[in-house]
GROMACS .gro file of C-alpha atoms in nm:
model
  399
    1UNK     CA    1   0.000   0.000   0.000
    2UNK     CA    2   0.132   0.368  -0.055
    3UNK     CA    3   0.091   0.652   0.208
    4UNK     CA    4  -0.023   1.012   0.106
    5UNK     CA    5   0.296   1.102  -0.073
    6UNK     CA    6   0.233   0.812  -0.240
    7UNK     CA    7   0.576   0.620  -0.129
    8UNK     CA    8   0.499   0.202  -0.076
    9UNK     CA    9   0.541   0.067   0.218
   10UNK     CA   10   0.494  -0.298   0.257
   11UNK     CA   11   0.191  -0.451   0.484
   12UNK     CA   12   0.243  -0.663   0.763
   13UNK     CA   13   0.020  -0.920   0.869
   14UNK     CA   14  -0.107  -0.703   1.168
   15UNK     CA   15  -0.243  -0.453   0.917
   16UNK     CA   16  -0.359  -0.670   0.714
   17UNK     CA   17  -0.598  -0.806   1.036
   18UNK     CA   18  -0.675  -0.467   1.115
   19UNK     CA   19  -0.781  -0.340   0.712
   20UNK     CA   20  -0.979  -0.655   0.752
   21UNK     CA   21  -1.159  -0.537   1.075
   22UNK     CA   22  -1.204  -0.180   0.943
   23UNK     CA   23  -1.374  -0.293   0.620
   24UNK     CA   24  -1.594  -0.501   0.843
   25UNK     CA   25  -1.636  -0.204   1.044
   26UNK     CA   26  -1.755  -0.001   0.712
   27UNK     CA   27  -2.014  -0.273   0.617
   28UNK     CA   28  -2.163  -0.209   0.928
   29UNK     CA   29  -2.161   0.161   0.892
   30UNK     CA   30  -2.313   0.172   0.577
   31UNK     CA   31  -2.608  -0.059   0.675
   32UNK     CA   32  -2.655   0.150   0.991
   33UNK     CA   33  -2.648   0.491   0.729
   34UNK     CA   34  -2.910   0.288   0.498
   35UNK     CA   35  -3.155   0.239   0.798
   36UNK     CA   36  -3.111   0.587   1.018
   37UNK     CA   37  -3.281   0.902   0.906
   38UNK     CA   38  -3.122   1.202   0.718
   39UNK     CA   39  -2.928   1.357   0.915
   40UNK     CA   40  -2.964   1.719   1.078
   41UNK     CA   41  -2.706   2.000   1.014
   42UNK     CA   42  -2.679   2.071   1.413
   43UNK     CA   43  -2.343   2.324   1.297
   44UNK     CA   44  -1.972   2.310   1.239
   45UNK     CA   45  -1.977   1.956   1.485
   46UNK     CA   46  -2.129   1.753   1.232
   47UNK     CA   47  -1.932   1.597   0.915
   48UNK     CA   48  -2.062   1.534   0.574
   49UNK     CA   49  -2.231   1.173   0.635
   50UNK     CA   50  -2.455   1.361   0.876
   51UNK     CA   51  -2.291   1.156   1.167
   52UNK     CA   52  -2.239   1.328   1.505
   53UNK     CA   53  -1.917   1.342   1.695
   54UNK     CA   54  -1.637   1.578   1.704
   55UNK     CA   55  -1.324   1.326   1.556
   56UNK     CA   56  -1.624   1.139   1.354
   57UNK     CA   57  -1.596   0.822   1.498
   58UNK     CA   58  -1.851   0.539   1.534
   59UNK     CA   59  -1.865   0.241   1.701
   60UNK     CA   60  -2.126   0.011   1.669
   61UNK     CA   61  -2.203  -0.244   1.996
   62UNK     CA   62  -2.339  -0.602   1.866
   63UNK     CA   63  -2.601  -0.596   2.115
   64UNK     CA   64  -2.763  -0.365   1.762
   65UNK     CA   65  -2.737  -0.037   1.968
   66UNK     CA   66  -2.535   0.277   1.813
   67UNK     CA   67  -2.325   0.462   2.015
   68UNK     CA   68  -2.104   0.814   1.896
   69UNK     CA   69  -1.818   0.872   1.979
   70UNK     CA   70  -1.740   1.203   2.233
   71UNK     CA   71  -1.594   1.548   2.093
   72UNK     CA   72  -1.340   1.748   2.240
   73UNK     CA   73  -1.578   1.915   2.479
   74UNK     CA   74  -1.714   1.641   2.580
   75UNK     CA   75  -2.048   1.676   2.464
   76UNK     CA   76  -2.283   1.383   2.387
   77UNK     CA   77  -2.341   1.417   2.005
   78UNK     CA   78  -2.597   1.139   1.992
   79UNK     CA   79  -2.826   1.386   2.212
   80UNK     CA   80  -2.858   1.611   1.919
   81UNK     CA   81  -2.991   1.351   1.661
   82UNK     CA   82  -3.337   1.351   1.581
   83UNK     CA   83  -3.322   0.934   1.580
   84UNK     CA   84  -3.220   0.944   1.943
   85UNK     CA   85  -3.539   1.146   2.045
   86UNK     CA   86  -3.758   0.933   1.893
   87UNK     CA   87  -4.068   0.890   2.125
   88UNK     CA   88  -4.172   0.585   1.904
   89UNK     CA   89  -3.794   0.490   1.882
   90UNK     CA   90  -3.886   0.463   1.470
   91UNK     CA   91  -3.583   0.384   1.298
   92UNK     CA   92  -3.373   0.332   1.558
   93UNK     CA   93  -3.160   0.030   1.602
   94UNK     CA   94  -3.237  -0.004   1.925
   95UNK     CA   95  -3.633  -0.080   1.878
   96UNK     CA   96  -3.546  -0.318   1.571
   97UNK     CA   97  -3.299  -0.527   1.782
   98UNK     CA   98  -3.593  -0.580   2.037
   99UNK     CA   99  -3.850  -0.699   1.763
  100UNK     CA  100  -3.576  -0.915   1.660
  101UNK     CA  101  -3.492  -1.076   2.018
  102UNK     CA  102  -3.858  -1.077   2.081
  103UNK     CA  103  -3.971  -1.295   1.781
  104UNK     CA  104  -3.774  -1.566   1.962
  105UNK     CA  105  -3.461  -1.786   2.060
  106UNK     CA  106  -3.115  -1.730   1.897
  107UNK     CA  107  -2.836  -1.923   1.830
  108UNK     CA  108  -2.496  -1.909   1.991
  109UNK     CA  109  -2.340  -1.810   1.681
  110UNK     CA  110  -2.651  -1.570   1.600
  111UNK     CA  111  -2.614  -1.396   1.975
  112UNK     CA  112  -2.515  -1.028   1.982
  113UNK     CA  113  -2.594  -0.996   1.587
  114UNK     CA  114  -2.721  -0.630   1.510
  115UNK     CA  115  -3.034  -0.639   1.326
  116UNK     CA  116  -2.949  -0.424   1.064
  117UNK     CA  117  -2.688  -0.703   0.876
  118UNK     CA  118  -2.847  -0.941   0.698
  119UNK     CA  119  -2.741  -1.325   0.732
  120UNK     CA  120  -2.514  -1.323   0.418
  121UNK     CA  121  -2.381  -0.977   0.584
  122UNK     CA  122  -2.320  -1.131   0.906
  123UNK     CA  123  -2.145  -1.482   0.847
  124UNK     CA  124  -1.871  -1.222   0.621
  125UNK     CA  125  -1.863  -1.098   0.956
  126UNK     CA  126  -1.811  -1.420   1.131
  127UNK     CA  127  -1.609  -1.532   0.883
  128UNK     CA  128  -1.337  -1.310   0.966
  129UNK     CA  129  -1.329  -1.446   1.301
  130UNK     CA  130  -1.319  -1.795   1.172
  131UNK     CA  131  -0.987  -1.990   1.373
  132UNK     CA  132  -0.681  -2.000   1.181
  133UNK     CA  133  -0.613  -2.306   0.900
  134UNK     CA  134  -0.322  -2.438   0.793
  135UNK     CA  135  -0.187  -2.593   0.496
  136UNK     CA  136  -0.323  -2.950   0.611
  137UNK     CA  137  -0.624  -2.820   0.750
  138UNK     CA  138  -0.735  -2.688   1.081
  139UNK     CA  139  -0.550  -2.693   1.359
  140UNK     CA  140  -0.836  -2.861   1.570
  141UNK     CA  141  -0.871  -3.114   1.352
  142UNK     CA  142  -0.520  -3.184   1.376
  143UNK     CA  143  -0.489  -3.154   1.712
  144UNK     CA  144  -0.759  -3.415   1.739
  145UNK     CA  145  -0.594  -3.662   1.503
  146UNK     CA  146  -0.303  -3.641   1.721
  147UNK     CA  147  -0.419  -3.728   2.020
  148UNK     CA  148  -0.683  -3.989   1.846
  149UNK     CA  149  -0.653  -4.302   2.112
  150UNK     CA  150  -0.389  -4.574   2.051
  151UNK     CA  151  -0.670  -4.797   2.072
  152UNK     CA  152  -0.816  -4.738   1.761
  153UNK     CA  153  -0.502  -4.779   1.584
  154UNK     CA  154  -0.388  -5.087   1.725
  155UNK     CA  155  -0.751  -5.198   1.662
  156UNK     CA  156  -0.684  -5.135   1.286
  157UNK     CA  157  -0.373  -5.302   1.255
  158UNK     CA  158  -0.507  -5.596   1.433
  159UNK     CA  159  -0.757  -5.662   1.192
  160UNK     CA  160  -0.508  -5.599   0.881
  161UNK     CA  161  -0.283  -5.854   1.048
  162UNK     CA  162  -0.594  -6.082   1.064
  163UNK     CA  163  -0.725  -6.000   0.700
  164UNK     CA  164  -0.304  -6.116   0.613
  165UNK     CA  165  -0.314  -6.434   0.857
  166UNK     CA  166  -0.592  -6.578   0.663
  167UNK     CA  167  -0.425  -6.463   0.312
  168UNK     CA  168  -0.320  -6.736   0.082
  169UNK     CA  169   0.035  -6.721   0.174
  170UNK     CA  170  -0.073  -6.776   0.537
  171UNK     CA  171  -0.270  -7.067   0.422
  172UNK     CA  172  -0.017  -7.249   0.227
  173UNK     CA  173   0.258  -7.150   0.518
  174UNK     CA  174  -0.010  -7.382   0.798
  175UNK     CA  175  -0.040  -7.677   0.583
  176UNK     CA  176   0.343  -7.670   0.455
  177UNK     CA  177   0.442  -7.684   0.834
  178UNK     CA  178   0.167  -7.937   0.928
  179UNK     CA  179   0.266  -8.173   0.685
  180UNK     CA  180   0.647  -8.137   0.691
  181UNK     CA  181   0.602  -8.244   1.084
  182UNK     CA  182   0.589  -8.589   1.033
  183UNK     CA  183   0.796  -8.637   0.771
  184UNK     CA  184   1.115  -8.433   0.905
  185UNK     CA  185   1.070  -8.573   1.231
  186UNK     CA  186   1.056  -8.912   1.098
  187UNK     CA  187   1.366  -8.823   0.866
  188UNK     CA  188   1.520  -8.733   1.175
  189UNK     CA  189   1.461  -9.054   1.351
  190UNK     CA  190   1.578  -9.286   1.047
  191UNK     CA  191   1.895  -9.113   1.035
  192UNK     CA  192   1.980  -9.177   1.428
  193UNK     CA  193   1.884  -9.558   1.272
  194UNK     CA  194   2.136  -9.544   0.964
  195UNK     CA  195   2.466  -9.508   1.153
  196UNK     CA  196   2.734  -9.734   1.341
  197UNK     CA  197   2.604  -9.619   1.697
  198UNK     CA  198   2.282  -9.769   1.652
  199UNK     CA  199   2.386 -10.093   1.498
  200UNK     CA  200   2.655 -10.076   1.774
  201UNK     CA  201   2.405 -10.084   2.051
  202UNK     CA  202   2.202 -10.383   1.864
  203UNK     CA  203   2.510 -10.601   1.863
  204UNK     CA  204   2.675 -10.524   2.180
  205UNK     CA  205   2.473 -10.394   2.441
  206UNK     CA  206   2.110 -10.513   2.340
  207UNK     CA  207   2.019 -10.796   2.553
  208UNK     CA  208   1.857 -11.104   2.376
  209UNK     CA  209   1.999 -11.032   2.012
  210UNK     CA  210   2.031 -11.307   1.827
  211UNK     CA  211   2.364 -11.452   1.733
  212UNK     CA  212   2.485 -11.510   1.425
  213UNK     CA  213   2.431 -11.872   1.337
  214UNK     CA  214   2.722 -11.882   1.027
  215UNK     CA  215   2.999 -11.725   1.251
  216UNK     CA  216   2.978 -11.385   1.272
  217UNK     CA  217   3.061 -11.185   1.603
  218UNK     CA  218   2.955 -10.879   1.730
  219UNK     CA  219   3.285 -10.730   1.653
  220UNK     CA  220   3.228 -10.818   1.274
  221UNK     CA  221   2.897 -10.713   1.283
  222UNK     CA  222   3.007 -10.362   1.395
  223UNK     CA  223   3.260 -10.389   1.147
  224UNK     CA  224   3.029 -10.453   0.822
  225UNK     CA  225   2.737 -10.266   0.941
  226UNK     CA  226   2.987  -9.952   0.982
  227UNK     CA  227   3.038 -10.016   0.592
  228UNK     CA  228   2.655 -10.055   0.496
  229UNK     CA  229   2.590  -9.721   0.723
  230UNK     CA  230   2.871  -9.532   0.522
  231UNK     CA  231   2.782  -9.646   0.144
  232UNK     CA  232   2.419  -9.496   0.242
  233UNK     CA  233   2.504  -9.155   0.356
  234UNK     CA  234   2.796  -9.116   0.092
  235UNK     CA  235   2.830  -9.025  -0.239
  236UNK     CA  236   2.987  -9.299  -0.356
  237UNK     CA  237   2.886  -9.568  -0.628
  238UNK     CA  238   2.775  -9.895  -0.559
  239UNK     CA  239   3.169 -10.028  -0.577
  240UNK     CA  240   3.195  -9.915  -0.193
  241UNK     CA  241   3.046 -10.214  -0.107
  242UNK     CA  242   3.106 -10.446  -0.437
  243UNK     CA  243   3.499 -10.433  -0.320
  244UNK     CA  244   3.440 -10.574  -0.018
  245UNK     CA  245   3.652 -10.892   0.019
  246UNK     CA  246   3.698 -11.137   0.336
  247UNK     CA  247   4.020 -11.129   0.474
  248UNK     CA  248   4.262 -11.378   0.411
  249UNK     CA  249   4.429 -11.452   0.692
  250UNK     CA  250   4.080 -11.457   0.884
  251UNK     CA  251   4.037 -11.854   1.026
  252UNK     CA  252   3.687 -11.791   1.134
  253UNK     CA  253   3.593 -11.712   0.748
  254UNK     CA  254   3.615 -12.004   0.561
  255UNK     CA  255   3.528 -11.771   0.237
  256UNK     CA  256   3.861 -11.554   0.301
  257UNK     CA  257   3.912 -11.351  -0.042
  258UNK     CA  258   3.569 -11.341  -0.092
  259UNK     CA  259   3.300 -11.058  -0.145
  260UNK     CA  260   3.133 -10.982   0.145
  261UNK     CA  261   2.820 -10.905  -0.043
  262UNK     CA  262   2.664 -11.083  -0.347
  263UNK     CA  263   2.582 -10.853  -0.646
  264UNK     CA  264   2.196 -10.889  -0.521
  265UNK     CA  265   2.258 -10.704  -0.244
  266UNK     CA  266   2.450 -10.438  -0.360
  267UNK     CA  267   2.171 -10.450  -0.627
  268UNK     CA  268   1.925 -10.412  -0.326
  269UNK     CA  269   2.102 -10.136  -0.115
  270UNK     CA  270   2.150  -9.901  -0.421
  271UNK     CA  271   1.785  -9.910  -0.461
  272UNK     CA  272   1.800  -9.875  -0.091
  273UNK     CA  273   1.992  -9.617  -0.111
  274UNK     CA  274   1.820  -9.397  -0.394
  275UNK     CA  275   1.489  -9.407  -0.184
  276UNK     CA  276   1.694  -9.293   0.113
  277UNK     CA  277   1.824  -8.997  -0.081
  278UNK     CA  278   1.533  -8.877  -0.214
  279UNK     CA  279   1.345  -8.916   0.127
  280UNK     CA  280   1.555  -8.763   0.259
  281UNK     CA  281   1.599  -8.448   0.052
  282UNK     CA  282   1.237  -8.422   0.068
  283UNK     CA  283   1.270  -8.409   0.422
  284UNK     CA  284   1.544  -8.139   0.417
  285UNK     CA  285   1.351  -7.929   0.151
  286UNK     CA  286   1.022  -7.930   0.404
  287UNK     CA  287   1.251  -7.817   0.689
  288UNK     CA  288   1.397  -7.493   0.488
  289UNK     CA  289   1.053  -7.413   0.376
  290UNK     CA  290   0.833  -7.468   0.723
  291UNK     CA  291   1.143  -7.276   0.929
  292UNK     CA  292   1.096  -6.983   0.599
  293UNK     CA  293   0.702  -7.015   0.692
  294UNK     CA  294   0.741  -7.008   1.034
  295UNK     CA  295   0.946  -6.680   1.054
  296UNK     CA  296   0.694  -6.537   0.807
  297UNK     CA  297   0.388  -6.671   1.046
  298UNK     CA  298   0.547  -6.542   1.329
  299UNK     CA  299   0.571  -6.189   1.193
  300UNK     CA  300   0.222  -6.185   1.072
  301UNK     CA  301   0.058  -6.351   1.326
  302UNK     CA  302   0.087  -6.439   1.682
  303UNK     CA  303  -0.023  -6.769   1.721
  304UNK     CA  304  -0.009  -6.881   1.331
  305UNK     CA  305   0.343  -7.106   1.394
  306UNK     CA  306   0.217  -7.241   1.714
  307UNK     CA  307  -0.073  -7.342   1.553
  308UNK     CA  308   0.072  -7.507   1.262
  309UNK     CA  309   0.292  -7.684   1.468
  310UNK     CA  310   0.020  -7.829   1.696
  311UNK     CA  311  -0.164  -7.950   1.384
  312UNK     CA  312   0.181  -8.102   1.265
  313UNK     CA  313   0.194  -8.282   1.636
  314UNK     CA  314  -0.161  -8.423   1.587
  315UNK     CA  315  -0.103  -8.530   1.210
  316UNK     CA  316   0.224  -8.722   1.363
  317UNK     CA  317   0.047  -8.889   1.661
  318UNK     CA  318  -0.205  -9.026   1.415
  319UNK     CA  319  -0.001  -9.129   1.180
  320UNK     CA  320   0.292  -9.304   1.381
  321UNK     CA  321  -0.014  -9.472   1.588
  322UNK     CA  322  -0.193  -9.644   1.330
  323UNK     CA  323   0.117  -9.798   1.137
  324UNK     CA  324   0.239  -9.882   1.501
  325UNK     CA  325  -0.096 -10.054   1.528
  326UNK     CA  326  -0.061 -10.236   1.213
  327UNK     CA  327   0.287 -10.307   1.224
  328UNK     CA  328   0.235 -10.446   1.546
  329UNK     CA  329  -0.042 -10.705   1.507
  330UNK     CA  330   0.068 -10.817   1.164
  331UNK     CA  331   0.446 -10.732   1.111
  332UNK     CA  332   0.512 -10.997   0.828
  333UNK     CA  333   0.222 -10.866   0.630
  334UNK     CA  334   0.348 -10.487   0.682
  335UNK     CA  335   0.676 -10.576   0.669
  336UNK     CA  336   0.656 -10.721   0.278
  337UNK     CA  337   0.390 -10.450   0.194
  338UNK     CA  338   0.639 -10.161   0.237
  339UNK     CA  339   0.884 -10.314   0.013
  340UNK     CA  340   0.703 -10.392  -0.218
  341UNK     CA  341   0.588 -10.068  -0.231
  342UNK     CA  342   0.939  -9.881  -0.315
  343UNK     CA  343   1.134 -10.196  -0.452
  344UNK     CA  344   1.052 -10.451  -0.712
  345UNK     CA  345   0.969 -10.795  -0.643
  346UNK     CA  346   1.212 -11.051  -0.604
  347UNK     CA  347   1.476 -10.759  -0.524
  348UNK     CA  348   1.461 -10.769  -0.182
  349UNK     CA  349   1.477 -11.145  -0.116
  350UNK     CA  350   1.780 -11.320  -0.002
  351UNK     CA  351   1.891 -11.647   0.193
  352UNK     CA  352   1.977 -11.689   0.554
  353UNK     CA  353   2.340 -11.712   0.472
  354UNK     CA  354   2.363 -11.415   0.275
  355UNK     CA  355   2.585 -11.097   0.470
  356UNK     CA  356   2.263 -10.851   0.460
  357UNK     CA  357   2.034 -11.130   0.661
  358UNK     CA  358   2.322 -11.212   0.868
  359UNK     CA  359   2.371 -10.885   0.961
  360UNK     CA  360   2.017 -10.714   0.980
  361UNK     CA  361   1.783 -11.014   1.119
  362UNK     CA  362   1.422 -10.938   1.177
  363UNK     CA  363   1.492 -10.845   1.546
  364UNK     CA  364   1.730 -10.558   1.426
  365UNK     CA  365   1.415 -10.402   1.203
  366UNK     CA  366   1.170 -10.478   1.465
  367UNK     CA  367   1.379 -10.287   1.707
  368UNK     CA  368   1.425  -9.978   1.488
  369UNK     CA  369   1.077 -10.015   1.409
  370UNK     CA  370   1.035  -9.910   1.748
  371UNK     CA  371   1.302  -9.663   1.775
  372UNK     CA  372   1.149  -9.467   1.507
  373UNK     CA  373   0.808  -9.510   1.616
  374UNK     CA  374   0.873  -9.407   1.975
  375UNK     CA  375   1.121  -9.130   1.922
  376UNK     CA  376   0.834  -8.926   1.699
  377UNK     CA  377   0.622  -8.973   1.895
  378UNK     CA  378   0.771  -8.847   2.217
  379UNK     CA  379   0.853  -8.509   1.970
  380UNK     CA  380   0.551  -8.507   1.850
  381UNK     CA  381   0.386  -8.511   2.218
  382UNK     CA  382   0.691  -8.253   2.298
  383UNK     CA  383   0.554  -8.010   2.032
  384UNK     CA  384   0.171  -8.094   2.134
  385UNK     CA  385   0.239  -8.004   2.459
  386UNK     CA  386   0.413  -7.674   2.433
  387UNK     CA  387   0.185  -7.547   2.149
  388UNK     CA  388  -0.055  -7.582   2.291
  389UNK     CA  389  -0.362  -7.347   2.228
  390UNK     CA  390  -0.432  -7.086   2.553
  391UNK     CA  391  -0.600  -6.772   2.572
  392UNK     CA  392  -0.443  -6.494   2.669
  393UNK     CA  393  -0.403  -6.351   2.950
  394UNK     CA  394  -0.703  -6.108   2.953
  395UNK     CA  395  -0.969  -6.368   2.875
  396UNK     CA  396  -0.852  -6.610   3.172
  397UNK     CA  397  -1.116  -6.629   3.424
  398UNK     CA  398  -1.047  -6.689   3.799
  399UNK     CA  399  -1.159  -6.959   3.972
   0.00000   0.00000   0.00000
C-alpha cells in the first residue's frame, strides 16, 4: 500500500488483520447509514455523512445499539440527533434489535448480531473471526488426530494382520508346516537308525539279540554294518560295497578272499539307497521351507506357527499310531507291503546265509521299528504339549 505522498510501504500481517476489521467495520456503517434518518445539520460539529461526533468516529455495539463517539468538549453528540429522540424509537436500532430478540430464541453463533446485517452480511462478519487453518487443515482437527486413542489404531492393525493371517500365503505356510512335521521328524529318527552307533548298541549292548548262526561276532557285525551305514550316507557308487573282500588270513571265514556281499545285495542297497536320498531331501527341503514359513507366520501372526505346529503334532500322533498298530499285530504282512511298495519284487529277497540277513535279522528291524516309532512320537507329544492353544491372559477367568 502507498501513504499520502504516495511512497509504498509494505503490509504486515497485523495490518492486514486490522484493514480486515475496518472494512468489516464499514459494512456495518453503511447498513446503519441505509436504515437511520437524514441527518440534521446541528453546525460546524457535524461531518458530511450527517454523523455526530467531534473526531467522527462510530462504534457500533453487537447488542444492535449505536453509540457516537465524544468530541473534544465532551459533549454527547448522539443527544442532538433527531433518531435518538424518537418517542416511538422509529428507525432506531435499538427498537429493531428488540422486535428481533422478541420474535424468539437465537443461536450461539446468531447472539449479539445487530439487526441491521443481513445473514449473508453477518457470516462475512463471522467469517473473519473464523480460527486459523493451515496448509493440512485446521488446527483442531489436527490436534484431534493427534491425540486420536492408541486404541483405535492398534484396533486397525489388528484386523489388517488378521485380514493377512488368513491370506493365501498364510494358508499355504499352515499346511506346509503341518505336513512337513511328520515327515522331518521321521527323517530325523531314520537317520539316528542309519549309523554305526545304533547298529553298535544292537550287537553289543542289546540284551537277547540273536547270534549269528554262520559265525559272525559282534565285533564283525560292527565292522560290516559300519560299511553298509557309510555307502548310504555317501556319495559314492555302488563299488563301496562291491569291493568288499573277506580277509585272508581270517580262520573264522572259511570264504577268506571273498565278497562280502553278493551282487543282489548291492543290487538291493543301491535301490535302498536312492529311496533314502530322495526321502531324505524331501525331508530337508520341508525343513527350509516350514522354518521360511514359520518366521513369516510369526511376523504376521501371533499364534499362526504355534498353531501349525500343533496341527503337525496331531497329524504325527495319528499317523505313527496307526502304522504302530498295524505293524504291530501283523508285522510280516506290513513288513513285505512296504517293500514292495518302493522296490521290485524278487529284489529284496535273499537267503539266511547271505551278509545282509546275517547282519540285519528281523529283530534288528523290529527294534528300529520301534526306535522310530517311539522317538516321533515323544517329539511329537513334545511339540503338542508346548503349542498348545491358551487364551491370553485377559480372557482367563479366575476360579
Amino acid at each position: 500500500m502507498s501513504d499520502a505522498n504516495g511512497v509504498q510501504k509494505s503490509t504486515s500481517p497485523e495490518d492486514a488483520m486490522t484493514t480486515s476489521t475496518t472494512d468489516t467495520d464499514d459494512l456495518v456503517t453503511r447498513r446503519l447509514n441505509s436504515h437511520s434518518e437524514p441527518a440534521v445539520d446541528e453546525g460546524p460539529g457535524s461531518d458530511d455523512t450527517g454523523m455526530s461526533g467531534g473526531d467522527g468516529s462510530t462504534s457500533i455495539d453487537f447488542d444492535g445499539t449505536e453509540s457516537a463517539g465524544a468530541d473534544s468538549t465532551g459533549a454527547d453528540p448522539a443527544s442532538t440527533d433527531p433518531a435518538s429522540t424518537d418517542p416511538a424509537g422509529a428507525g432506531s436500532p435499538s427498537a429493531e434489535s428488540t422486535d428481533t430478540d422478541s420474535a424468539g430464541p437465537t443461536t450461539a453463533r446468531d447472539a449479539g448480531k445487530p439487526s441491521v446485517l443481513s445473514d449473508e452480511e453477518w457470516a462475512a462478519v463471522m467469517a473473519d473471526d473464523a480460527p486459523a487453518t493451515t496448509e493440512d487443515g485446521p488446527a483442531e482437527t489436527q490436534t484431534a488426530d493427534t491425540d486420536a486413542p492408541r486404541s483405535v489404531d492398534l484396533h486397525v492393525r489388528e484386523r489388517n494382520g488378521s485380514r493377512e493371517a488368513h491370506g493365501f500365503l498364510a494358508g499355504l505356510a499352515r499346511v506346509w508346516i503341518t505336513i512337513s512335521v511328520p515327515l522331518v521328524v521321521i527323517a530325523l529318527a531314520m537317520r539316528v537308525v542309519i549309523t554305526p552307533v545304533f547298529s553298535w548298541f544292537e550287537y553289543k549292548i542289546r540284551p537277547g539279540f540273536p547270534a549269528d548262526a554262520f559265525g559272525f561276532t559282534g565285533d564283525d557285525r560292527v565292522h560290516w554294518a559300519s560299511y553298509v551305514s557309510g555307502y548310504l550316507m555317501n556319495f559314492d557308487g555302488s563299488r563301496f560295497l562291491s569291493n568288499l573282500v573277506y580277509p585272508g588270513n581270517d580262520d573264522k571265514v572259511l570264504q577268506a578272499g571273498k565278497p562280502v556281499f553278493k551282487p543282489g545285495e548291492v543290487a538291493h542297497m543301491h535301490d535302498v539307497k536312492t529311496v533314502i536320498v530322495i526321502y531324505f531331501l524331501v525331508a530337508t527341503i520341508l525343513l527350509i521351507g516350514s522354518i521360511i514359513f514359520g518366521i513369516y507366520l510369526a511376523r504376521r501372526t501371533r499364534r499362526g506357527l504355534s498353531m501349525s505346529l500343533f496341527s503337525g503334532s496331531i497329524v504325527t500322533l495319528v499317523f505313527v499310531i496307526a502304522v504302530g498298530v498295524f505293524a504291530a499285530l501283523r508285522w510280516n504282512t506290513f513288513f513285505s507291503d512296504f517293500h514292495s511298495v518302493f522296490f521290485k519284487n524278487g529284489t529284496w529277497t535273499f537267503y539266511d546265509n547271505d551278509t545282509l540277513i546275517r547282519l540285519y535279522p528281523d529283530t534288528f528291524w523290529t527294534d528300529a521299528g520301534i526306535f522310530i516309532g517311539g522317538a516321533t512320537v515323544i517329539v511329537a507329544i513334545l511339540l503338542l504339549i508346548f503349542n498348545w492353544p491358551r487364551k491370553p491372559r485377559g480372557q482367563r477367568t479366575a476360579v
